[in-house]
Amino acid sequence: MSMLKQWTACAIAALMSAPLVVSGPQMVPALAQDVSAPGRPSHPRVAIETRTKGPPALGKKGAPAPAIPEPQLPPRAPFTAAEDAAAVIPGMPDARFWADSEIDFKNALPPQAGPWLILSSGGADGAFGAGLLNGLSAAGKRPGYALVSGVSTGALMAPFVFAGPRYDDALRDAYTKVRAADIFEAGRTPESFVDSWPLKELIAKRITPEILADIAAEHRRGRRLFVVSTDLDSERFVVWNLGAIAAHGGQDALDLFRSVLLASSAIPGAFPPVLINVEANGKRFAEMHADGGLGGQFFVAPPSLMQSTSDYRLPATELYVVVNTGLERDFTVVDRFVPNILTQSVGAAVKVDTRLMLDRSLVVAKRSGVPFNVAAIPPSFSAPSRGAFDPEYMGALYKVGYDTGRGATPFSSDLPPEPHAPAPPSQIERTGENQ
């Protein structure tokens, strides 16, 4: 979810990938860029079933019991900006690098040039990217990408794509057989509007020692798997070298791998952030990490290397970008209700941010002499959604992606077209003469 700083830092970004849901009378943010396109029924801003902790207890004569005080979290250990800048994962110094570090980025790249796959944020709309990649695999057209990069929902699918076609079924199930209750539980925590413990459990089930070993093997062959999270303490973005983490092996590597995926999809304010233990100059402390989309909808290279004034050339043979969010305008008469106003505002910002990033990526690809390829949800997609993480909606979108992947032209070398303005009303519609 793109995450601007536009909420005065991360609060709005927290909703960037999320429609709003209602649990009883309480509104809570759900997940990710489930914004719909024009002509496609807009996603409900209210009403879905989620896991709850039961009805409120009643006191004497049926009156509500006194509110239970919100639990207090222990204070965090203090540390300085300099310590955070020098921090590493204990025992895994190659596990990550700052997303703005040119040198570390270049040192972490694959030793041999090859095609790069860039997976965007998008929440439940990641069903499109999952279907597209499985369709490519079924058609025998999916290469062994030298580099796979993912943000938010793109981070969640990236390990399965990177590990190869044997995980195509797992990738499909991850986007067609989950519901909102598999992602979050309604009810506030001290750090968020909902609790993401179900997503944490789901990640633990899907990221097994077996897939970790397969990712490690691909890393040793020279391929690279990157996902992005946001270090909220420093307001900097971190690229995690998941292949390097997997190559370390053992329970610590498995736990860190899972934590990074949870962090990369932890919408600030909506989902709890993830604390990750680090070390600097012998001092240990925990950084607070959240959704990688705060730094952009997808990651290709450090911002300085993506600038128009840079002469950097991507060491890739082709650049493929999969956009897991609708880019069409979503017309709706917005209710005079803060969450709905924020959701609509953020949805508009996400689309603009995505298009700007696509334009910059095209410029960099041309400068590098690298073919540019982009796949996005077609404007014609119009399946209705009953709420966040609706399996029927996600299944329909997965099928669209799958058919696109198996088709003759799954990618375009041109940017997605800008949405057209709606046609003006007819004279009869303007005057009401048809009534």
Coordinates of C-alpha atoms in Angstrom, one line a residue:
M1 CA 0.0 0.0 0.0
S2 CA 1.9 2.8 -0.8
M3 CA 2.4 4.4 1.8
L4 CA 3.1 7.9 1.7
K5 CA 3.9 9.7 4.6
Q6 CA 0.6 11.2 4.0
W7 CA -1.2 10.6 7.1
T8 CA 1.6 12.4 8.7
A9 CA 3.6 9.4 8.6
C10 CA 2.2 6.0 8.7
A11 CA -1.3 6.1 10.0
I12 CA -2.9 6.6 6.6
A13 CA -0.5 4.3 5.1
A14 CA -1.9 1.7 7.4
L15 CA -5.1 1.8 5.4
M16 CA -3.4 2.0 2.1
S17 CA -3.9 -1.5 1.4
A18 CA -7.0 -1.9 3.3
P19 CA -10.7 -1.7 2.9
L20 CA -12.7 -1.2 6.1
V21 CA -14.8 -3.8 7.8
V22 CA -17.2 -3.9 10.6
S23 CA -17.3 -6.3 13.5
G24 CA -20.5 -5.6 15.3
P25 CA -20.6 -1.8 15.8
Q26 CA -16.9 -1.4 15.6
M27 CA -15.2 -0.4 12.4
V28 CA -11.8 -1.9 11.9
P29 CA -9.4 -1.7 9.0
A30 CA -8.9 -4.9 7.0
L31 CA -6.3 -5.5 4.4
A32 CA -4.7 -4.1 1.5
Q33 CA -5.6 -2.2 -1.7
D34 CA -8.8 -4.0 -2.2
V35 CA -9.9 -0.9 -4.1
S36 CA -12.0 -1.6 -7.0
A37 CA -12.0 -0.4 -10.6
P38 CA -14.6 1.7 -12.4
G39 CA -17.3 -0.6 -13.7
R40 CA -16.4 -3.2 -11.2
P41 CA -18.6 -3.2 -8.0
S42 CA -16.9 -1.3 -5.3
H43 CA -15.6 -3.3 -2.4
P44 CA -17.9 -3.0 0.6
R45 CA -16.5 -0.6 3.2
V46 CA -18.4 -2.4 5.9
A47 CA -19.6 -5.8 6.8
I48 CA -17.5 -8.9 6.9
E49 CA -17.3 -11.7 9.3
T50 CA -14.0 -12.0 11.2
R51 CA -12.8 -13.9 14.2
T52 CA -14.0 -12.3 17.4
K53 CA -13.5 -12.9 21.0
G54 CA -17.2 -13.3 21.8
P55 CA -20.0 -10.9 22.8
P56 CA -19.5 -8.4 25.5
A57 CA -20.1 -9.7 29.0
L58 CA -23.2 -8.5 30.8
G59 CA -23.2 -7.2 34.4
K60 CA -26.2 -7.0 36.7
K61 CA -29.7 -6.7 35.1
G62 CA -28.2 -7.2 31.7
A63 CA -26.1 -4.0 31.7
P64 CA -22.7 -4.2 30.0
A65 CA -19.9 -5.1 32.3
P66 CA -17.2 -2.4 32.9
A67 CA -14.7 -2.1 30.2
I68 CA -11.6 -4.2 30.6
P69 CA -8.5 -2.0 30.7
E70 CA -6.4 -2.2 27.6
P71 CA -3.2 -4.2 28.3
Q72 CA -0.1 -2.2 28.7
L73 CA 2.9 -3.3 26.7
P74 CA 6.4 -3.2 28.3
P75 CA 8.6 -0.2 27.4
R76 CA 11.1 -0.7 24.6
A77 CA 14.8 -0.7 25.2
P78 CA 16.2 2.7 24.0
F79 CA 18.8 3.0 21.2
T80 CA 20.2 5.7 19.0
A81 CA 20.0 6.4 15.3
A82 CA 23.7 5.6 15.0
E83 CA 23.2 2.3 16.7
D84 CA 20.2 1.5 14.4
A85 CA 22.2 2.4 11.3
A86 CA 24.9 -0.1 12.3
A87 CA 22.6 -2.8 13.5
V88 CA 22.7 -6.4 12.0
I89 CA 20.9 -9.6 12.7
P90 CA 23.0 -11.6 15.2
G91 CA 24.8 -14.4 13.4
M92 CA 23.4 -13.3 10.0
P93 CA 25.2 -10.2 8.9
D94 CA 24.1 -10.7 5.3
A95 CA 20.4 -11.0 6.1
R96 CA 19.5 -7.4 5.0
F97 CA 20.6 -4.0 3.8
W98 CA 19.1 -0.5 3.8
A99 CA 17.0 0.1 0.7
D100 CA 18.8 3.4 0.1
S101 CA 22.3 1.9 0.1
E102 CA 23.7 1.7 -3.4
I103 CA 26.8 -0.2 -2.4
D104 CA 24.9 -2.9 -0.4
F105 CA 22.3 -3.3 -3.1
K106 CA 24.9 -3.8 -5.8
N107 CA 26.8 -6.3 -3.6
A108 CA 23.7 -8.3 -2.9
L109 CA 22.7 -8.7 -6.6
P110 CA 22.9 -12.0 -8.5
P111 CA 26.4 -12.7 -9.8
Q112 CA 24.9 -13.4 -13.3
A113 CA 22.5 -11.2 -15.2
G114 CA 19.0 -12.6 -15.8
P115 CA 15.3 -11.6 -15.8
W116 CA 14.0 -9.8 -12.8
L117 CA 10.5 -10.2 -11.4
I118 CA 9.0 -7.4 -9.4
L119 CA 5.9 -8.1 -7.3
S120 CA 3.8 -5.2 -6.1
S121 CA 1.6 -4.7 -3.0
G122 CA -2.2 -5.2 -3.3
G123 CA -3.6 -7.3 -0.5
A124 CA -6.3 -9.8 -1.7
D125 CA -5.8 -8.6 -5.2
G126 CA -2.5 -10.5 -5.1
A127 CA -4.7 -13.3 -6.4
F128 CA -4.1 -11.8 -9.9
G129 CA -0.4 -12.1 -9.6
A130 CA -0.6 -15.6 -8.2
G131 CA -2.8 -16.7 -11.1
L132 CA -0.6 -14.9 -13.7
L133 CA 2.5 -16.7 -12.5
N134 CA 0.9 -20.1 -12.3
G135 CA -0.6 -19.5 -15.8
L136 CA 2.9 -18.7 -17.1
S137 CA 4.2 -21.9 -15.4
A138 CA 1.4 -24.0 -16.9
A139 CA 2.2 -22.6 -20.4
G140 CA 5.9 -23.3 -20.0
K141 CA 6.7 -19.6 -20.2
R142 CA 7.9 -18.8 -16.7
P143 CA 11.7 -18.3 -16.6
G144 CA 13.9 -19.0 -13.6
Y145 CA 14.0 -15.3 -12.5
A146 CA 17.5 -14.3 -11.4
L147 CA 15.9 -11.9 -8.9
V148 CA 12.5 -11.8 -7.3
S149 CA 11.4 -8.8 -5.3
G150 CA 8.2 -8.4 -3.3
V151 CA 6.4 -5.8 -1.2
S152 CA 3.5 -6.5 1.1
T153 CA 1.3 -9.1 -0.6
G154 CA 4.1 -9.4 -3.2
A155 CA 6.4 -10.4 -0.3
L156 CA 4.0 -13.1 0.8
M157 CA 3.9 -14.7 -2.7
A158 CA 7.6 -14.2 -3.6
P159 CA 9.0 -17.2 -1.7
F160 CA 6.6 -19.6 -3.5
V161 CA 7.4 -18.1 -6.9
F162 CA 11.2 -18.1 -6.2
A163 CA 11.2 -21.7 -5.0
G164 CA 9.8 -22.9 -8.3
P165 CA 6.7 -24.6 -10.0
R166 CA 6.5 -27.4 -7.4
Y167 CA 5.0 -24.7 -5.1
D168 CA 2.4 -23.5 -7.6
D169 CA -0.4 -25.3 -5.8
A170 CA 0.6 -23.7 -2.5
L171 CA 0.6 -20.3 -4.2
R172 CA -2.8 -20.9 -5.7
D173 CA -4.3 -22.0 -2.3
A174 CA -2.8 -18.9 -0.6
Y175 CA -5.0 -16.7 -2.7
T176 CA -8.1 -18.8 -3.3
K177 CA -8.7 -20.6 0.0
V178 CA -8.3 -18.0 2.6
R179 CA -10.8 -15.8 4.3
A180 CA -10.7 -12.7 6.5
A181 CA -10.7 -14.9 9.5
D182 CA -7.4 -16.5 8.3
I183 CA -5.8 -13.1 8.2
F184 CA -6.9 -11.1 11.2
E185 CA -9.1 -11.2 14.3
A186 CA -11.5 -8.3 15.1
G187 CA -10.6 -6.4 18.2
R188 CA -8.0 -3.8 19.0
T189 CA -4.5 -4.3 20.4
P190 CA -2.5 -1.6 22.0
E191 CA -0.7 -1.3 18.6
S192 CA -3.4 -1.8 16.0
F193 CA -7.1 -1.9 15.2
V194 CA -7.1 -5.7 14.6
D195 CA -4.9 -8.6 15.6
S196 CA -3.0 -10.4 12.9
W197 CA -2.2 -13.5 14.9
P198 CA -4.1 -15.6 12.3
L199 CA -1.9 -14.4 9.5
K200 CA 1.1 -15.2 11.7
E201 CA -0.1 -18.8 12.2
L202 CA -0.8 -19.1 8.4
I203 CA 2.7 -18.0 7.5
A204 CA 4.1 -20.5 10.0
K205 CA 2.1 -23.3 8.3
R206 CA 3.1 -22.3 4.8
I207 CA 6.8 -21.4 5.4
T208 CA 8.1 -24.8 6.3
P209 CA 11.7 -26.1 6.7
E210 CA 11.3 -27.8 3.3
I211 CA 10.6 -24.6 1.4
L212 CA 13.3 -22.8 3.3
A213 CA 15.8 -25.5 2.1
D214 CA 14.6 -25.1 -1.5
I215 CA 15.1 -21.3 -1.3
A216 CA 18.5 -21.8 0.2
A217 CA 19.5 -24.1 -2.7
E218 CA 18.3 -21.5 -5.3
H219 CA 20.3 -18.8 -3.4
R220 CA 23.4 -20.9 -3.6
R221 CA 22.9 -21.2 -7.3
G222 CA 23.2 -17.4 -7.6
R223 CA 19.5 -16.3 -7.6
R224 CA 18.2 -13.7 -5.2
L225 CA 15.0 -13.2 -3.2
F226 CA 14.3 -9.7 -1.8
V227 CA 11.4 -8.4 0.3
V228 CA 11.0 -5.0 1.9
S229 CA 9.8 -3.8 5.3
T230 CA 9.8 -0.4 7.0
D231 CA 11.9 0.3 10.0
L232 CA 9.5 2.7 11.7
D233 CA 12.2 3.8 14.2
S234 CA 14.5 5.2 11.6
E235 CA 11.9 5.9 8.9
R236 CA 14.1 3.9 6.5
F237 CA 13.3 0.9 4.4
V238 CA 15.0 -2.4 4.7
V239 CA 15.6 -5.0 2.0
W240 CA 15.7 -8.5 3.4
N241 CA 17.9 -11.0 1.5
L242 CA 15.6 -14.0 2.2
G243 CA 17.8 -16.4 0.3
A244 CA 20.8 -15.5 2.4
I245 CA 18.6 -16.0 5.6
A246 CA 17.4 -19.4 4.3
A247 CA 21.0 -20.4 3.6
H248 CA 21.9 -20.0 7.2
G249 CA 19.4 -22.8 8.1
G250 CA 18.1 -23.8 11.5
Q251 CA 15.3 -22.5 13.7
D252 CA 16.6 -19.0 14.0
A253 CA 16.7 -18.6 10.2
L254 CA 13.2 -20.0 9.9
D255 CA 11.8 -17.8 12.6
L256 CA 13.4 -14.7 11.1
F257 CA 12.1 -15.5 7.6
R258 CA 8.6 -15.8 8.9
S259 CA 8.8 -12.6 11.0
V260 CA 10.0 -10.7 7.9
L261 CA 7.1 -11.8 5.9
L262 CA 4.7 -10.8 8.7
A263 CA 6.4 -7.4 9.0
S264 CA 6.3 -6.7 5.3
S265 CA 2.5 -7.0 5.3
A266 CA 1.9 -5.4 8.7
I267 CA -0.2 -2.4 7.7
P268 CA 0.6 0.4 10.3
G269 CA -2.3 1.1 12.6
A270 CA -4.3 -1.8 11.1
F271 CA -2.0 -4.7 12.0
P272 CA 0.5 -4.8 14.9
P273 CA 4.1 -4.0 13.9
V274 CA 6.7 -6.7 14.3
L275 CA 9.7 -6.3 16.6
I276 CA 12.9 -7.8 15.2
N277 CA 16.0 -8.3 17.4
V278 CA 19.2 -6.8 16.1
E279 CA 22.7 -6.0 17.4
A280 CA 25.0 -3.1 17.1
N281 CA 28.5 -2.9 18.7
G282 CA 27.6 -5.5 21.2
K283 CA 24.3 -4.0 22.2
R284 CA 21.1 -5.8 21.5
F285 CA 17.7 -4.2 21.0
A286 CA 14.5 -4.6 18.9
E287 CA 13.5 -2.6 15.9
M288 CA 9.9 -2.0 15.0
H289 CA 9.0 -3.1 11.5
A290 CA 5.9 -2.6 9.4
D291 CA 4.6 -2.9 5.9
G292 CA 7.2 -2.4 3.2
G293 CA 4.6 -0.5 1.1
L294 CA 5.3 2.6 3.1
G295 CA 8.4 3.1 0.8
G296 CA 6.5 2.4 -2.4
Q297 CA 4.3 -0.2 -4.1
F298 CA 7.2 -2.3 -5.3
F299 CA 11.0 -2.3 -5.2
V300 CA 13.4 -2.4 -8.1
A301 CA 16.5 -0.5 -6.9
P302 CA 17.5 2.2 -4.4
P303 CA 15.8 5.5 -5.1
S304 CA 19.0 7.3 -6.0
L305 CA 19.6 4.7 -8.8
M306 CA 16.1 5.1 -10.1
Q307 CA 16.4 8.9 -10.5
S308 CA 16.3 10.4 -13.9
T309 CA 19.7 12.1 -13.2
S310 CA 21.4 8.7 -12.5
D311 CA 23.3 6.8 -15.2
Y312 CA 22.9 3.5 -13.4
R313 CA 22.0 0.5 -15.6
L314 CA 20.1 -2.5 -14.2
P315 CA 22.2 -5.7 -14.5
A316 CA 19.1 -7.6 -15.8
T317 CA 18.2 -9.1 -19.1
E318 CA 14.5 -8.3 -18.7
L319 CA 12.4 -6.4 -16.2
Y320 CA 8.9 -7.9 -15.4
V321 CA 6.6 -6.0 -13.1
V322 CA 3.4 -7.6 -11.8
V323 CA 0.9 -5.0 -10.4
N324 CA -1.4 -6.6 -7.8
T325 CA -3.8 -3.7 -7.4
G326 CA -6.4 -2.1 -9.6
L327 CA -5.4 1.0 -11.4
E328 CA -8.8 2.2 -12.5
R329 CA -10.7 4.9 -10.7
D330 CA -13.3 3.6 -8.2
F331 CA -16.3 5.9 -8.2
T332 CA -18.5 5.8 -5.1
V333 CA -20.5 8.4 -3.3
V334 CA -18.4 8.5 -0.1
D335 CA -20.2 8.3 3.2
R336 CA -19.5 11.2 5.6
F337 CA -17.6 8.8 7.9
V338 CA -13.9 9.2 8.7
P339 CA -12.8 5.6 7.8
N340 CA -14.6 5.7 4.5
I341 CA -13.2 9.1 3.6
L342 CA -9.6 7.8 4.5
T343 CA -10.1 4.6 2.5
Q344 CA -11.2 6.4 -0.6
S345 CA -8.5 9.0 -0.3
V346 CA -5.8 6.4 0.2
G347 CA -7.0 4.2 -2.6
A348 CA -6.7 7.2 -5.0
A349 CA -3.2 7.9 -3.7
V350 CA -2.1 4.3 -4.2
K351 CA -3.1 4.3 -7.8
V352 CA -1.2 7.5 -8.5
D353 CA 1.9 6.2 -6.6
T354 CA 1.8 2.9 -8.5
R355 CA 1.6 4.7 -11.9
L356 CA 4.4 7.0 -11.0
M357 CA 6.6 4.1 -10.0
L358 CA 5.8 2.2 -13.2
D359 CA 6.8 5.3 -15.2
R360 CA 10.1 5.5 -13.4
S361 CA 10.8 1.8 -13.9
L362 CA 10.1 2.1 -17.6
V363 CA 12.6 5.0 -17.9
V364 CA 15.2 3.1 -16.0
A365 CA 14.7 0.0 -18.1
K366 CA 15.1 2.0 -21.3
R367 CA 18.2 3.6 -19.9
S368 CA 19.5 0.2 -19.1
G369 CA 18.7 -1.3 -22.5
V370 CA 16.5 -3.8 -20.8
P371 CA 13.0 -4.9 -22.1
F372 CA 10.2 -3.6 -19.9
N373 CA 7.2 -5.9 -19.2
V374 CA 4.2 -5.1 -17.1
A375 CA 1.1 -7.0 -16.2
A376 CA -1.9 -5.4 -14.4
I377 CA -5.5 -6.3 -13.5
P378 CA -7.5 -5.6 -16.7
P379 CA -10.0 -2.8 -16.4
S380 CA -12.7 -5.2 -17.6
F381 CA -12.5 -7.3 -14.4
S382 CA -15.9 -6.8 -12.7
A383 CA -16.4 -9.6 -10.2
P384 CA -18.2 -8.5 -7.1
S385 CA -16.7 -8.7 -3.7
R386 CA -18.6 -9.3 -0.5
G387 CA -15.8 -7.9 1.6
A388 CA -12.1 -8.2 2.4
F389 CA -10.6 -11.6 1.4
D390 CA -13.7 -13.0 -0.2
P391 CA -12.7 -16.4 -1.6
E392 CA -15.1 -16.2 -4.5
Y393 CA -13.8 -12.8 -5.6
M394 CA -10.2 -13.9 -5.2
G395 CA -10.9 -17.1 -7.1
A396 CA -12.4 -15.1 -10.0
L397 CA -9.4 -12.7 -10.0
Y398 CA -7.0 -15.7 -9.8
K399 CA -8.6 -17.1 -12.9
V400 CA -8.3 -13.9 -14.8
G401 CA -4.6 -13.8 -13.9
Y402 CA -4.2 -17.5 -14.8
D403 CA -5.8 -17.0 -18.2
T404 CA -3.7 -14.0 -18.8
G405 CA -0.5 -15.9 -18.0
R406 CA -1.5 -18.7 -20.3
G407 CA -2.4 -16.3 -23.1
A408 CA -0.4 -15.1 -26.0
T409 CA 0.5 -11.7 -24.4
P410 CA 0.6 -11.9 -20.6
F411 CA 2.8 -8.8 -20.4
S412 CA 2.8 -5.5 -22.2
S413 CA 5.8 -3.3 -23.0
D414 CA 3.6 -0.2 -22.6
L415 CA 2.4 1.4 -19.4
P416 CA -1.1 0.6 -18.4
P417 CA -3.4 3.1 -20.0
E418 CA -4.7 6.1 -18.0
P419 CA -8.3 5.7 -17.0
H420 CA -10.8 7.6 -19.1
A421 CA -13.1 10.2 -17.6
P422 CA -16.7 9.0 -17.4
A423 CA -19.0 9.9 -20.3
P424 CA -21.1 13.1 -19.7
P425 CA -24.7 12.4 -18.9
S426 CA -27.2 12.7 -21.8
Q427 CA -29.6 15.6 -22.0
I428 CA -32.4 13.4 -20.6
E429 CA -30.2 12.4 -17.6
R430 CA -29.3 16.0 -17.0
T431 CA -32.9 17.3 -17.0
G432 CA -34.6 14.3 -15.5
E433 CA -37.0 14.2 -18.4
N434 CA -37.0 10.4 -18.2
Q435 CA -38.7 10.4 -14.9

